[in-house]
Amino acid sequence: MDDIDRHIVTALVADGRMSYTDLGKLIGLSTSAVHQRVQKLEERGVLRGFRAVVDPEALGLSLTAFISVKPIDPAAPDDVPDRLKDLVEVEDCYSVAGDENYILKVRVGTPGELESLLARIRTDAEVSTRTTVVLSTPFEARMRGTTPA
Amino acid sequence: MDDIDRHIVTALVADGRMSYTDLGKLIGLSTSAVHQRVQKLEERGVLRGFRAVVDPEALGLSLTAFISVKPIDPAAPDDVPDRLKDLVEVEDCYSVAGDENYILKVRVGTPGELESLLARIRTDAEVSTRTTVVLSTPFEARMRGTTPA
DNA sequence: GTGGGCGCGTGGACGATATCGACAGGCACA
DNA sequence: TGTGCCTGTCGATATCGTCCACGCGCCCAC
């Protein structure tokens, strides 16, 4: 994991479809060399994969919210993530320190869908919830590939 | 935006480097046809781009936190996102309804870095902060491409 | 009914790219 | 001074992206 690797990672975060040829020219290495490095970065788990970035609005998911979650029975075994993983509306699930146990980020289309999602979360995971609705998203999913430029 | 488009989007979210040839076979269309559709999806902004997914730990960013932010002077003009956009540690910035004005997601390497980041946020944006540290991440950045399977 | 325009998909051809193997240089270590 | 390892270059080949011409079905005007 040297500077060249960091440079590669940065470039691929910016453009995941960049060809190895272009990548090589960009960082001053042959096509094969960058190819080998990318493969090793994937093997080591540094690069987890490549994915398309989709506009949630275009999919009709115009309402984003954070839901803080706390078990109703603190003594019960904690398998909240397991119980929530089938709810496709739940995009992120973080276990956190603090008053609540988990923070979820969810995306739905309408307030009505949010309401029924909350009901499902409460019953499926046996938790109480505190919801914060997102009004706008100044920026999101920025990634510093460790190389500032 | 029909079922075929949704299918394409789903496939590209799962694997952003899938070749047009494979994509065509997968959804039962010729290479050229999927190529045209993907281009239009990009033009329409449904597909915002392609990026590599990086393991933050591999970059030495092992500490994630949410920071809720509230202006010290509620009467001051609200340009918090502008003031924070240069802090590369801030990955997401959401304007939210509720007691606080913004929720930030940040990634740093150490508690010490979090401390100095908080100081910078407070002075740069003239806000008070409430920080929730992430202990673990059961899942993150899931994407429903609208096609359940 | 007929003809034109249009959106969408197909198939082929060409150049570019990914991918693999063989080989060369630098470096640490014995 | 070898020896092994890592890393990069180079070249060959199959595959892929990209572009173009064509065909089909649909809608609408006349």
Coordinates of C-alpha atoms (C1' of nucleotides) in Angstrom, one line a residue:
Chain A
M1 CA 0.0 0.0 0.0
D2 CA 2.3 2.7 -1.3
D3 CA 1.6 6.0 -2.9
I4 CA 1.0 4.4 -6.3
D5 CA -1.7 2.2 -4.8
R6 CA -3.3 5.2 -3.2
H7 CA -3.2 7.0 -6.5
I8 CA -4.8 4.1 -8.2
V9 CA -7.5 3.9 -5.5
T10 CA -8.2 7.6 -5.8
A11 CA -8.5 7.4 -9.6
L12 CA -10.9 4.4 -9.4
V13 CA -13.0 6.0 -6.8
A14 CA -13.4 9.0 -9.1
D15 CA -14.1 6.9 -12.2
G16 CA -14.7 3.2 -11.6
R17 CA -14.8 2.4 -15.3
M18 CA -11.5 3.9 -16.2
S19 CA -9.6 1.6 -18.5
Y20 CA -6.3 0.1 -17.3
T21 CA -4.7 1.7 -20.3
D22 CA -5.8 5.2 -19.2
L23 CA -5.0 4.4 -15.6
G24 CA -1.5 3.4 -16.5
K25 CA -1.0 6.6 -18.5
L26 CA -2.4 8.6 -15.6
I27 CA 0.0 7.3 -13.0
G28 CA 2.9 6.5 -15.2
L29 CA 2.9 2.8 -15.3
S30 CA 2.3 0.1 -17.9
T31 CA -1.1 -1.4 -18.4
S32 CA 0.0 -4.7 -17.1
A33 CA 1.5 -3.2 -14.0
V34 CA -1.6 -1.3 -12.9
H35 CA -3.6 -4.4 -13.8
Q36 CA -1.6 -6.5 -11.3
R37 CA -1.8 -3.8 -8.7
V38 CA -5.6 -3.5 -9.0
Q39 CA -5.9 -7.3 -8.7
K40 CA -3.9 -7.3 -5.6
L41 CA -5.8 -4.4 -4.1
E42 CA -9.0 -6.5 -4.8
E43 CA -7.5 -9.6 -3.2
R44 CA -6.4 -7.7 -0.1
G45 CA -9.9 -6.3 0.2
V46 CA -8.8 -2.7 -0.2
L47 CA -11.0 -2.4 -3.3
R48 CA -14.3 -4.1 -2.4
G49 CA -15.8 -3.8 -5.8
F50 CA -17.2 -1.5 -8.4
R51 CA -20.7 -0.2 -8.5
A52 CA -22.9 2.2 -10.4
V53 CA -24.0 5.3 -8.5
V54 CA -27.7 5.8 -8.9
D55 CA -29.8 8.9 -8.2
P56 CA -32.3 7.8 -5.6
E57 CA -34.8 10.4 -6.8
A58 CA -34.8 8.7 -10.3
L59 CA -35.9 5.5 -8.6
G60 CA -38.7 7.3 -6.8
L61 CA -36.9 7.3 -3.5
S62 CA -37.2 11.0 -2.6
L63 CA -37.4 10.7 1.1
T64 CA -34.4 9.9 3.2
A65 CA -34.4 9.6 7.0
F66 CA -32.3 8.6 9.9
I67 CA -33.8 6.3 12.5
S68 CA -32.2 5.8 15.9
V69 CA -33.2 2.6 17.4
K70 CA -33.3 1.3 21.0
P71 CA -34.5 -2.2 22.2
I72 CA -37.7 -2.1 24.2
D73 CA -36.3 -4.9 26.3
P74 CA -32.6 -4.1 27.0
A75 CA -32.1 -7.6 28.4
A76 CA -33.1 -9.3 25.2
P77 CA -30.4 -10.7 22.9
D78 CA -29.3 -8.1 20.4
D79 CA -29.9 -9.4 16.9
V80 CA -31.3 -6.1 15.5
P81 CA -29.2 -6.1 12.3
D82 CA -30.3 -9.6 11.5
R83 CA -33.9 -8.7 11.9
L84 CA -33.5 -5.6 9.7
K85 CA -31.4 -6.9 6.9
D86 CA -34.4 -8.0 4.9
L87 CA -35.9 -4.5 4.8
V88 CA -34.6 -3.2 1.6
E89 CA -35.4 0.3 2.5
V90 CA -32.7 0.3 5.2
E91 CA -29.5 1.3 3.4
D92 CA -27.1 1.6 6.3
C93 CA -27.1 0.1 9.8
Y94 CA -24.6 1.3 12.3
S95 CA -24.1 0.1 15.9
V96 CA -23.3 3.2 17.9
A97 CA -22.3 4.4 21.3
G98 CA -24.8 6.6 23.1
D99 CA -28.3 6.7 24.2
E100 CA -29.5 4.6 21.3
N101 CA -28.1 1.3 20.0
Y102 CA -28.3 1.6 16.3
I103 CA -28.6 4.3 13.7
L104 CA -30.3 3.4 10.4
K105 CA -30.4 5.3 7.2
V106 CA -33.5 4.6 5.1
R107 CA -34.9 5.7 1.8
V108 CA -38.5 5.6 0.8
G109 CA -40.8 7.3 -1.7
T110 CA -43.4 9.0 0.5
P111 CA -44.2 9.8 4.1
G112 CA -46.7 7.1 4.1
E113 CA -44.1 4.5 3.2
L114 CA -41.9 5.9 6.0
E115 CA -44.8 5.4 8.4
S116 CA -45.3 1.8 7.5
L117 CA -41.5 1.1 7.4
L118 CA -41.3 2.5 11.0
A119 CA -44.1 0.1 12.0
R120 CA -42.3 -2.8 10.5
I121 CA -39.0 -1.9 12.1
R122 CA -40.6 -1.6 15.5
T123 CA -42.4 -4.9 15.3
D124 CA -39.6 -6.8 13.5
A125 CA -36.8 -5.7 15.8
E126 CA -38.8 -5.0 18.9
V127 CA -37.4 -1.5 19.3
S128 CA -38.5 2.0 19.9
T129 CA -37.5 4.5 17.2
R130 CA -36.6 8.2 16.9
T131 CA -36.7 9.5 13.3
T132 CA -34.9 12.4 11.8
V133 CA -36.1 13.4 8.3
V134 CA -33.6 14.6 5.8
L135 CA -34.6 17.9 4.1
S136 CA -31.8 18.1 1.6
T137 CA -28.4 16.6 0.9
P138 CA -25.7 19.2 0.3
F139 CA -23.2 16.4 -0.4
E140 CA -23.0 12.7 0.1
A141 CA -20.7 9.7 -0.3
R142 CA -17.6 11.8 -0.8
M143 CA -14.5 9.7 -0.7
R144 CA -11.1 10.8 0.1
G145 CA -8.9 8.3 -1.7
T146 CA -6.2 9.5 0.6
T147 CA -4.6 11.6 -2.2
P148 CA -5.8 15.1 -1.7
A149 CA -5.7 16.0 -5.4
Chain B
M1 CA -37.6 4.0 -17.3
D2 CA -39.1 0.6 -17.8
D3 CA -38.4 -2.8 -16.2
I4 CA -35.4 -3.4 -18.5
D5 CA -33.9 -0.1 -17.4
R6 CA -34.4 -1.1 -13.8
H7 CA -32.9 -4.4 -14.5
I8 CA -29.8 -2.8 -16.0
V9 CA -29.5 -0.4 -13.0
T10 CA -29.7 -3.3 -10.6
A11 CA -27.0 -5.2 -12.4
L12 CA -24.7 -2.2 -12.6
V13 CA -25.1 -1.4 -9.0
A14 CA -24.2 -5.0 -8.1
D15 CA -21.2 -4.9 -10.5
G16 CA -20.2 -1.6 -12.1
R17 CA -17.6 -3.2 -14.3
M18 CA -19.8 -5.7 -15.9
S19 CA -19.2 -5.7 -19.7
Y20 CA -22.0 -4.6 -22.0
T21 CA -21.8 -8.1 -23.6
D22 CA -22.5 -9.8 -20.3
L23 CA -25.1 -7.3 -19.4
G24 CA -26.8 -8.0 -22.7
K25 CA -26.8 -11.7 -22.1
L26 CA -28.1 -11.2 -18.6
I27 CA -31.1 -9.2 -19.5
G28 CA -31.7 -10.7 -23.0
L29 CA -30.7 -7.8 -25.2
S30 CA -28.0 -7.2 -27.7
T31 CA -24.7 -5.5 -26.7
S32 CA -25.6 -2.4 -28.7
A33 CA -29.1 -2.1 -27.2
V34 CA -27.8 -2.2 -23.6
H35 CA -25.1 0.2 -24.6
Q36 CA -27.7 2.7 -25.9
R37 CA -29.8 2.3 -22.8
V38 CA -26.9 2.8 -20.4
Q39 CA -25.9 6.0 -22.3
K40 CA -29.4 7.3 -22.0
L41 CA -29.6 6.4 -18.3
E42 CA -26.4 8.4 -17.8
E43 CA -27.7 11.3 -19.8
R44 CA -30.9 11.4 -17.8
G45 CA -28.9 11.4 -14.6
V46 CA -30.3 8.1 -13.4
L47 CA -26.8 6.7 -13.4
R48 CA -24.6 9.3 -11.9
G49 CA -21.4 7.4 -12.5
F50 CA -19.3 4.5 -11.5
R51 CA -16.9 4.3 -8.6
A52 CA -14.7 1.8 -6.8
V53 CA -15.9 0.9 -3.3
V54 CA -13.0 1.1 -0.9
D55 CA -12.6 -0.4 2.6
P56 CA -12.1 2.6 4.8
E57 CA -10.1 0.5 7.3
A58 CA -7.6 -0.2 4.6
L59 CA -7.0 3.5 4.2
G60 CA -6.5 3.8 8.0
L61 CA -10.0 5.3 8.6
S62 CA -11.1 3.0 11.3
L63 CA -13.2 5.5 13.3
T64 CA -16.6 6.6 11.9
A65 CA -18.9 9.0 13.7
F66 CA -22.1 11.0 13.2
I67 CA -22.0 14.6 14.2
S68 CA -25.2 16.6 14.7
V69 CA -24.6 20.2 14.2
K70 CA -26.5 23.4 15.4
P71 CA -25.5 27.0 14.7
I72 CA -24.4 28.9 17.8
D73 CA -26.2 32.0 16.4
P74 CA -29.5 30.9 14.9
A75 CA -29.9 34.3 13.2
A76 CA -26.7 34.0 11.2
P77 CA -26.9 33.1 7.5
D78 CA -26.8 29.4 7.1
D79 CA -23.8 28.4 4.9
V80 CA -22.7 25.4 7.0
P81 CA -22.3 23.0 4.0
D82 CA -20.1 25.6 2.2
R83 CA -17.9 25.9 5.3
L84 CA -17.6 22.2 5.7
K85 CA -17.0 21.1 2.1
D86 CA -13.3 21.5 2.4
L87 CA -13.0 19.1 5.3
V88 CA -12.3 15.9 3.6
E89 CA -13.1 13.9 6.7
V90 CA -16.7 14.8 6.2
E91 CA -18.2 12.2 3.9
D92 CA -21.9 13.1 4.1
C93 CA -23.8 16.2 5.0
Y94 CA -27.5 16.2 5.4
S95 CA -29.8 19.1 6.2
V96 CA -32.4 17.7 8.6
A97 CA -35.6 18.5 10.4
G98 CA -35.4 18.4 14.1
D99 CA -33.5 19.9 17.0
E100 CA -30.3 20.0 15.1
N101 CA -29.8 21.5 11.6
Y102 CA -27.3 19.1 10.0
I103 CA -26.1 15.6 10.4
L104 CA -22.6 14.8 9.2
K105 CA -20.9 11.5 8.8
V106 CA -17.2 11.6 9.2
R107 CA -14.3 9.1 9.0
V108 CA -11.0 9.5 10.8
G109 CA -8.2 7.3 12.0
T110 CA -8.0 7.9 15.7
P111 CA -9.9 9.5 18.5
G112 CA -7.4 12.3 18.5
E113 CA -8.2 13.1 14.9
L114 CA -11.8 13.1 15.8
E115 CA -11.1 15.6 18.5
S116 CA -9.3 18.0 16.3
L117 CA -11.9 17.6 13.5
L118 CA -14.6 18.6 15.9
A119 CA -12.7 21.6 16.9
R120 CA -12.3 22.6 13.3
I121 CA -16.0 22.0 12.5
R122 CA -17.0 24.2 15.5
T123 CA -14.7 27.0 14.6
D124 CA -15.1 26.8 10.8
A125 CA -18.9 26.6 10.8
E126 CA -19.6 28.4 14.1
V127 CA -21.8 25.5 15.4
S128 CA -22.2 23.4 18.4
T129 CA -21.9 19.7 18.0
R130 CA -23.2 16.4 19.3
T131 CA -21.2 13.4 18.4
T132 CA -22.2 9.7 18.1
V133 CA -19.4 7.3 17.6
V134 CA -19.9 4.2 15.4
L135 CA -18.9 1.0 17.1
S136 CA -19.5 -1.4 14.2
T137 CA -21.2 -1.4 10.8
P138 CA -23.5 -4.4 10.3
F139 CA -24.2 -3.2 6.8
E140 CA -23.7 -0.1 4.8
A141 CA -24.4 1.4 1.3
R142 CA -26.9 -1.3 0.3
M143 CA -28.8 -0.3 -2.7
R144 CA -32.0 -1.5 -3.9
G145 CA -32.0 -1.1 -7.6
T146 CA -35.8 -1.4 -7.4
T147 CA -35.7 -5.0 -8.6
P148 CA -36.0 -7.1 -5.4
A149 CA -33.9 -10.0 -6.7
Chain C
dG1 C1' -55.6 2.2 -46.5
dT2 C1' -51.2 4.2 -47.3
dG3 C1' -47.0 6.4 -46.7
dG4 C1' -43.7 8.9 -43.8
dG5 C1' -41.4 9.6 -39.5
dC6 C1' -39.7 7.8 -35.2
dG7 C1' -38.2 5.0 -31.5
dC8 C1' -35.9 0.8 -30.5
dG9 C1' -33.5 -3.4 -31.3
dT10 C1' -30.1 -6.3 -34.3
dG11 C1' -26.0 -7.6 -36.6
dG12 C1' -21.5 -6.8 -38.5
dA13 C1' -16.9 -4.5 -38.7
dC14 C1' -13.1 -2.1 -36.9
dG15 C1' -10.1 -0.4 -33.5
dA16 C1' -9.1 -0.5 -28.6
dT17 C1' -8.8 -3.1 -24.4
dA18 C1' -8.1 -6.8 -21.1
dT19 C1' -5.5 -10.6 -20.0
dC20 C1' -1.9 -13.8 -19.9
dG21 C1' 2.9 -15.6 -20.3
dA22 C1' 7.8 -15.0 -20.7
dC23 C1' 11.5 -12.1 -19.5
dA24 C1' 14.5 -8.3 -17.2
dG25 C1' 16.0 -5.4 -13.5
dG26 C1' 16.5 -4.1 -8.4
dC27 C1' 17.0 -5.5 -3.8
dA28 C1' 17.7 -8.1 0.5
dC29 C1' 19.9 -11.8 2.5
dA30 C1' 23.0 -15.5 3.1
Chain D
dT1 C1' 28.5 -13.7 -5.6
dG2 C1' 24.6 -16.2 -6.0
dT3 C1' 19.6 -16.9 -5.0
dG4 C1' 14.9 -15.8 -4.5
dC5 C1' 11.4 -12.5 -4.6
dC6 C1' 9.0 -8.5 -6.0
dT7 C1' 7.7 -5.5 -9.5
dG8 C1' 7.7 -3.7 -13.9
dT9 C1' 8.0 -4.1 -19.3
dC10 C1' 6.9 -6.2 -23.5
dG11 C1' 4.3 -8.8 -26.9
dA12 C1' 0.4 -11.9 -28.5
dT13 C1' -4.4 -13.1 -28.6
dA14 C1' -9.2 -13.2 -27.4
dT15 C1' -12.6 -10.3 -26.0
dC16 C1' -14.9 -6.0 -25.7
dG17 C1' -16.5 -1.2 -26.8
dT18 C1' -18.1 1.6 -30.4
dC19 C1' -20.0 3.0 -34.5
dC20 C1' -22.9 2.4 -38.6
dA21 C1' -26.5 0.6 -41.6
dC22 C1' -30.5 -1.9 -41.6
dG23 C1' -35.2 -3.9 -40.2
dC24 C1' -39.3 -3.9 -37.6
dG25 C1' -43.4 -2.1 -35.3
dC26 C1' -46.1 1.9 -34.0
dC27 C1' -48.5 6.2 -34.5
dC28 C1' -50.4 9.9 -37.0
dA29 C1' -51.9 12.6 -41.1
dC30 C1' -53.9 12.5 -45.1

